[in-house]
Tab-separated table of C-alpha atoms in Angstrom:
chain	number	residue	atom	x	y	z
A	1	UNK	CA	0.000	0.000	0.000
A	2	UNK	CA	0.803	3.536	-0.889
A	3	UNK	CA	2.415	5.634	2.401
A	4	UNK	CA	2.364	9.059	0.541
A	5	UNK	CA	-0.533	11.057	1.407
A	6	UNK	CA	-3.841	9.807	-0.233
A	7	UNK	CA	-4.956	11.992	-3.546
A	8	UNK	CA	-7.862	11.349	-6.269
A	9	UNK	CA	-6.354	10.002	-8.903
A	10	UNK	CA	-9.595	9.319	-10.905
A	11	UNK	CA	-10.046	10.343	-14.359
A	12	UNK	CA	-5.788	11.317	-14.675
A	13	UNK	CA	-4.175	10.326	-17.666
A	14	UNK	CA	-1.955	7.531	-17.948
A	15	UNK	CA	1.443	7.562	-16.889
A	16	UNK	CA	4.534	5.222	-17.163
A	17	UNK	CA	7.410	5.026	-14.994
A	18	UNK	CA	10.620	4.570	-17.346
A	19	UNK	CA	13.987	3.733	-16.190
A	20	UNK	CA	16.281	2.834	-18.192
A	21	UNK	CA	19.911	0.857	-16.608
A	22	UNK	CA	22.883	-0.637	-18.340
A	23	UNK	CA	24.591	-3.632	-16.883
A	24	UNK	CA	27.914	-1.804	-17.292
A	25	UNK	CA	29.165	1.650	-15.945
A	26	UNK	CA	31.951	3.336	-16.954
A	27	UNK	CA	33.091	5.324	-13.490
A	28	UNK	CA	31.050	3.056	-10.519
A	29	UNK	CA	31.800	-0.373	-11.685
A	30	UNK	CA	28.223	-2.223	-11.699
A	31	UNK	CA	26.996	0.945	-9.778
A	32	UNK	CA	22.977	0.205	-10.621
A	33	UNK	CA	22.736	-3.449	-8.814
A	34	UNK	CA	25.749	-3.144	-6.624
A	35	UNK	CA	24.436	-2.871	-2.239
A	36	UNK	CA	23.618	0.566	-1.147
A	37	UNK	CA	22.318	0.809	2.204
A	38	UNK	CA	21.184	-2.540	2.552
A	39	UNK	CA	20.209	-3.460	-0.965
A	40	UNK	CA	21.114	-2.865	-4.528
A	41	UNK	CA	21.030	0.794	-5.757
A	42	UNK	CA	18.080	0.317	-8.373
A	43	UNK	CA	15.741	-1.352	-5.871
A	44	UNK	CA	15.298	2.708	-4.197
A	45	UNK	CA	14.088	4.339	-6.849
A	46	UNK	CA	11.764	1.112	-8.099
A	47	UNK	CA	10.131	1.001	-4.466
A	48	UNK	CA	9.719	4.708	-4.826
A	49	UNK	CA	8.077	4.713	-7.626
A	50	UNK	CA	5.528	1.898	-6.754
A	51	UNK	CA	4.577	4.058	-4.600
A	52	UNK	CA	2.847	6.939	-6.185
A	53	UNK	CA	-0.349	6.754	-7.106
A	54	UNK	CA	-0.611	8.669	-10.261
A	55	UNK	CA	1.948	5.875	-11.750
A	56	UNK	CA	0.138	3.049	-13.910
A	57	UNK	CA	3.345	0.993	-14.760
A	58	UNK	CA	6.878	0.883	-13.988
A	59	UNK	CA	9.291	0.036	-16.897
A	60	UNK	CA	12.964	-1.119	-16.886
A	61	UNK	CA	15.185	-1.024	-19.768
A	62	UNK	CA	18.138	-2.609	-19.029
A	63	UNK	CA	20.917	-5.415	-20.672
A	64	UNK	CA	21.572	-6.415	-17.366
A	65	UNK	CA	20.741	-9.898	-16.544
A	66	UNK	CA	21.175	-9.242	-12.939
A	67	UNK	CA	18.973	-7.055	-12.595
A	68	UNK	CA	16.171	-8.532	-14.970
A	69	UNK	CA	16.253	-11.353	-12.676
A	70	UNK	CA	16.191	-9.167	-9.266
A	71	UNK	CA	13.154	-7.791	-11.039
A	72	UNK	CA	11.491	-10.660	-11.622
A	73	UNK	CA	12.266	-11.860	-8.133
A	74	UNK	CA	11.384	-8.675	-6.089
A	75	UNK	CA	9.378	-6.561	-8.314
A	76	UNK	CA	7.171	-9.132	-10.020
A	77	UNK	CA	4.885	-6.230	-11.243
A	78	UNK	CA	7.311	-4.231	-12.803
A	79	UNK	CA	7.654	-4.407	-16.912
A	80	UNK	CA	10.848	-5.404	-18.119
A	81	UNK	CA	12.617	-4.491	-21.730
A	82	UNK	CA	15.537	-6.244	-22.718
A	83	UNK	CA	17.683	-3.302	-24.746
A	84	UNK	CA	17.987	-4.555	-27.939
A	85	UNK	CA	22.266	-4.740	-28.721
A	86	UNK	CA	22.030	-1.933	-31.186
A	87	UNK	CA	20.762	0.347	-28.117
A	88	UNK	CA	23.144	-0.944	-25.310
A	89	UNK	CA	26.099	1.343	-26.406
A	90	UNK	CA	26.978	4.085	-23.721
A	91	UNK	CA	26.771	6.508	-26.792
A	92	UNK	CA	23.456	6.237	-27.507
A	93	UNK	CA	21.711	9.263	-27.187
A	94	UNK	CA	18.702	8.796	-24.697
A	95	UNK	CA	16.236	10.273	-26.768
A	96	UNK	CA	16.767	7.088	-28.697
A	97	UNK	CA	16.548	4.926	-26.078
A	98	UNK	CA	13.322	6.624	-24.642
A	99	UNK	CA	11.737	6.400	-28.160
A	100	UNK	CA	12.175	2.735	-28.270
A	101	UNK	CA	10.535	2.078	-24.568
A	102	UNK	CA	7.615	4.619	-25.576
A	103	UNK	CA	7.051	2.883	-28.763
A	104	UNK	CA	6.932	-0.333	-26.394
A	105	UNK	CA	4.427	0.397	-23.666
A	106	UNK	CA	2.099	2.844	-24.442
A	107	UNK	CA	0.793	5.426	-22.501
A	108	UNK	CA	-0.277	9.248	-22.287
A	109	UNK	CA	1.974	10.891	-20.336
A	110	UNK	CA	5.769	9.024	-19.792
A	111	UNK	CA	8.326	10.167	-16.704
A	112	UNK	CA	11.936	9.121	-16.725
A	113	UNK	CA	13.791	9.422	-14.140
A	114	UNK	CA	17.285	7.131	-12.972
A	115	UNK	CA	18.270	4.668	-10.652
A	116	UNK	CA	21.655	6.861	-9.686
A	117	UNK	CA	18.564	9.139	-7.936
A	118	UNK	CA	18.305	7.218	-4.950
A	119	UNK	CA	17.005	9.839	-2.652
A	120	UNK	CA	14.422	11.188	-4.678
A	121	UNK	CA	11.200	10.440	-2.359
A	122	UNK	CA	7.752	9.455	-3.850
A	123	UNK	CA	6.506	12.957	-2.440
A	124	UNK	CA	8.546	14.799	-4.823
A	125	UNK	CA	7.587	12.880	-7.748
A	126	UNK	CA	3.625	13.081	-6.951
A	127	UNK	CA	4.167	17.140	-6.638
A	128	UNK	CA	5.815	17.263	-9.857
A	129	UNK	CA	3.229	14.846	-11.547
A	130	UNK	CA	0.692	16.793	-9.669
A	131	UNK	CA	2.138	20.336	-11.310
A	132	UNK	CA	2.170	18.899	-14.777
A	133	UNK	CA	-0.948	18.216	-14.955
A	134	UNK	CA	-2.583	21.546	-13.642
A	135	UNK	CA	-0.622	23.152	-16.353
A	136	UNK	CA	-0.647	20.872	-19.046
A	137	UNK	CA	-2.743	22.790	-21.357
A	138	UNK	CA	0.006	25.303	-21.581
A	139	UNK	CA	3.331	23.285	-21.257
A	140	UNK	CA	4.449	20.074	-23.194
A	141	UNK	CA	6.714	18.511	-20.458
A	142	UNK	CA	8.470	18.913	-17.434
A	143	UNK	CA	12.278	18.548	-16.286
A	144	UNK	CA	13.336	19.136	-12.362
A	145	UNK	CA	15.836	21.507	-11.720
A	146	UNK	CA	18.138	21.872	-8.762
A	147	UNK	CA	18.263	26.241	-7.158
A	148	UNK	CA	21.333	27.477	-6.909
A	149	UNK	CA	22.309	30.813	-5.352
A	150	UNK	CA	26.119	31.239	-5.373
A	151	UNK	CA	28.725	33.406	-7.345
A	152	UNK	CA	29.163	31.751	-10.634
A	153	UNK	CA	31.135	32.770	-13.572
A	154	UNK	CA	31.491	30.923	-16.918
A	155	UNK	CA	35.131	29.871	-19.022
A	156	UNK	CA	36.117	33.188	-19.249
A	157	UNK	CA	35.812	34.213	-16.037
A	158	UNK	CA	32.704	36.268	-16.504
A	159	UNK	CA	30.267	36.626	-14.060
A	160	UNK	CA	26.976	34.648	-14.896
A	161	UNK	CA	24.439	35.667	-11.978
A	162	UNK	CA	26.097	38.427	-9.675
A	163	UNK	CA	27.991	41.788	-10.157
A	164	UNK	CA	31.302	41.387	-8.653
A	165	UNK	CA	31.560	45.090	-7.646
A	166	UNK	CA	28.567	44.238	-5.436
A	167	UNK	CA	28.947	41.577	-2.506
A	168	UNK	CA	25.931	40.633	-1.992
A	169	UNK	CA	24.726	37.829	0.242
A	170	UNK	CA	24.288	34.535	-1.646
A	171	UNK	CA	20.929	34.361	-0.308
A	172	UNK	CA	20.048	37.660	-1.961
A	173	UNK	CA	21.464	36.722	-5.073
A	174	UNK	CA	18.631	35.611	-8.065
A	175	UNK	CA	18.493	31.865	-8.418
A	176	UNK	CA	19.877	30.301	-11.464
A	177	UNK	CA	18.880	27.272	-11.813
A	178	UNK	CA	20.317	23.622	-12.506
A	179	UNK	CA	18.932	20.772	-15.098
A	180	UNK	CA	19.022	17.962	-12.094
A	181	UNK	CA	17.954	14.740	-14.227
A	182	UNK	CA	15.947	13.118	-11.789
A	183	UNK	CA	12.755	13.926	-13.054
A	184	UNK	CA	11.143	14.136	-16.937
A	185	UNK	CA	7.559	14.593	-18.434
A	186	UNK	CA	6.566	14.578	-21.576
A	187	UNK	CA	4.399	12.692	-24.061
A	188	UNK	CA	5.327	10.305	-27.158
A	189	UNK	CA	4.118	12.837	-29.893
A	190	UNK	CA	6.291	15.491	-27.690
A	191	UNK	CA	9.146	13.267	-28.195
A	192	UNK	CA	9.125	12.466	-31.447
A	193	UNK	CA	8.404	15.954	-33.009
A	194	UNK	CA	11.573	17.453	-31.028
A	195	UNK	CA	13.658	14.148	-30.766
A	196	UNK	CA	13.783	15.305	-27.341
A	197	UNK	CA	12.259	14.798	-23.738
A	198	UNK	CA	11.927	18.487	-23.151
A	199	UNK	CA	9.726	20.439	-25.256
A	200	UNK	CA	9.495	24.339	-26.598
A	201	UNK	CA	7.240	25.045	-23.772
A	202	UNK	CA	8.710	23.279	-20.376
A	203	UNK	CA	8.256	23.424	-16.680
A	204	UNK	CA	10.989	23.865	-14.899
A	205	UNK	CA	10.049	21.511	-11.224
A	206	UNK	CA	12.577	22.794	-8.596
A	207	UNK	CA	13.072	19.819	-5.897
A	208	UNK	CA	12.308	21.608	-2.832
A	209	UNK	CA	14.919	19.467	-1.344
A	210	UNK	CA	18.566	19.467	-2.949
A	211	UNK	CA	19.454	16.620	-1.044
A	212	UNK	CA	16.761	14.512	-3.308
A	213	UNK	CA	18.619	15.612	-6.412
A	214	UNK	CA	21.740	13.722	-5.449
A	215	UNK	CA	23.360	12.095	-8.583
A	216	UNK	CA	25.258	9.009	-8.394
A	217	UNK	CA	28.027	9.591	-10.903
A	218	UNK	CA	31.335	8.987	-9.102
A	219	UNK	CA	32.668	6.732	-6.588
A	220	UNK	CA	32.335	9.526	-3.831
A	221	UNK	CA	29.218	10.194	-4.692
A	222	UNK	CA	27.971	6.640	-4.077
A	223	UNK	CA	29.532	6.455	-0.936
A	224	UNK	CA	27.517	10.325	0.234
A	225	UNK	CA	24.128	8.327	-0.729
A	226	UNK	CA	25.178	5.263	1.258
A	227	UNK	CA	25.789	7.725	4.254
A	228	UNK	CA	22.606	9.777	3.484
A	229	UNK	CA	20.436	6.883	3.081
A	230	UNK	CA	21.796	5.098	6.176
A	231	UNK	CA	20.918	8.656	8.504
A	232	UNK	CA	17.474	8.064	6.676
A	233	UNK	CA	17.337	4.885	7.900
A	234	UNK	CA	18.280	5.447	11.348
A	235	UNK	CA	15.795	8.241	11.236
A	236	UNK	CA	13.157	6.238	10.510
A	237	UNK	CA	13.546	3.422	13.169
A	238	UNK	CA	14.087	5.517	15.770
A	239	UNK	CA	10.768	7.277	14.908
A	240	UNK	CA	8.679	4.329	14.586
A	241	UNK	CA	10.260	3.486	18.096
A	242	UNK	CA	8.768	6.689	19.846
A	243	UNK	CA	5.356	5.841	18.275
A	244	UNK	CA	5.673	2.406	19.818
């Protein structure tokens, strides 16, 4: 049973879960099934995802045989693509990839997110489902973003977001903001007319919560999502002890 807070989720359109995994990683050697905080890193964001309400189906594209069989094991309901060889190369754009799963299991709305987000909560992803569709008659998709207020300058040492004759707090500096890629909307027909998952006419979702937006991409970042996960954990037992 669901544990996010209950919402009406009559008469939505569909929408499909897609997240796509190779068996092989370049930087974190078999980063997507290898233990994070008690199990392996894609189980997180697959139990997250199960969660929310407004989801219909939860895909996995993946090459890996481990974890098409830790699917089928744990997360019997789950739909599972085997990546056809021509896809499974790390160069592969992922607009390709995406068109391939959409063209698979079909659906109104699709959101993609990864398995390297292993903090993103099922909260977040019902509030940016939730803000999708209240707009959708103006926007074609959605893409979370991370705020960021610091100094920042581009290659040529130019200042991007601040004057540097004026020292202003970083808290009174205007937000720029950060492409995050933990969470995408957007339809088939969006896709394919743009080749992309972000349309002309986007929302930009801020997670409310940077920590959520944590990327696993290097070694050190694994090991800051085993440590955050593991507080969350501790968290979490010694609340349900106090309601004991």
């Amino acid at each position: 049973m669901s544990t996010e807070t209950s919402t009406s989720t009559s008469n939505i359109p569909k929408i499909v879960a897609l997240v796509p995994m190779r068996h092989y990683s370049e930087r974190v050697k078999g980063k997507n099934y290898r233990d994070i905080a008690g199990k392996p890193l894609y189980h997180w964001i697959i139990s997250t995802l199960l969660e929310c309400t407004y989801i219909s189906n939860v895909v996995v594209d993946t090459d890996s045989p481990v974890i098409m069989e830790g699917l089928e094991k744990h997360f019997p309901t789950v739909i599972r693509l085997k990546r056809p060889d021509h896809l499974v190369d790390g160069s592969i754009s992922m607009n390709t990839i995406l068109l391939h799963d959409t063209d698979q299991v079909p659906a109104d709305y699709y959101l993609q997110t990864h398995s390297t987000n292993p903090v993103l909560s099922t909260k977040t992803i019902t509030a940016a489902i939730q803000d999708f569709l209240s707009k959708r008659d103006t926007h074609d998709s959605l893409f979370s973003v991370t705020r960021l207020q610091t100094r920042l300058y581009d290659a040529n040492g130019h200042a991007v977001n601040h004057n540097p004759k004026e020292l202003l707090r970083t808290q009174d500096l205007p937000p720029i903001f950060e492409e995050n890629s933990c969470i995408y909307i957007f339809s088939r027909q969006n896709l394919e007319t743009h080749n992309h998952r972000i349309g002309p006419n986007p929302i930009m979702f801020v997670v409310p919560n940077a920590q959520e937006a944590l990327d696993i991409d290097e070694e050190l970042d694994f090991q800051f999502c085993h440590f955050v996960l593991t507080q969350q954990l501790k968290q979490q037992e010694q609340q349900e002890l106090k309601e004991e």
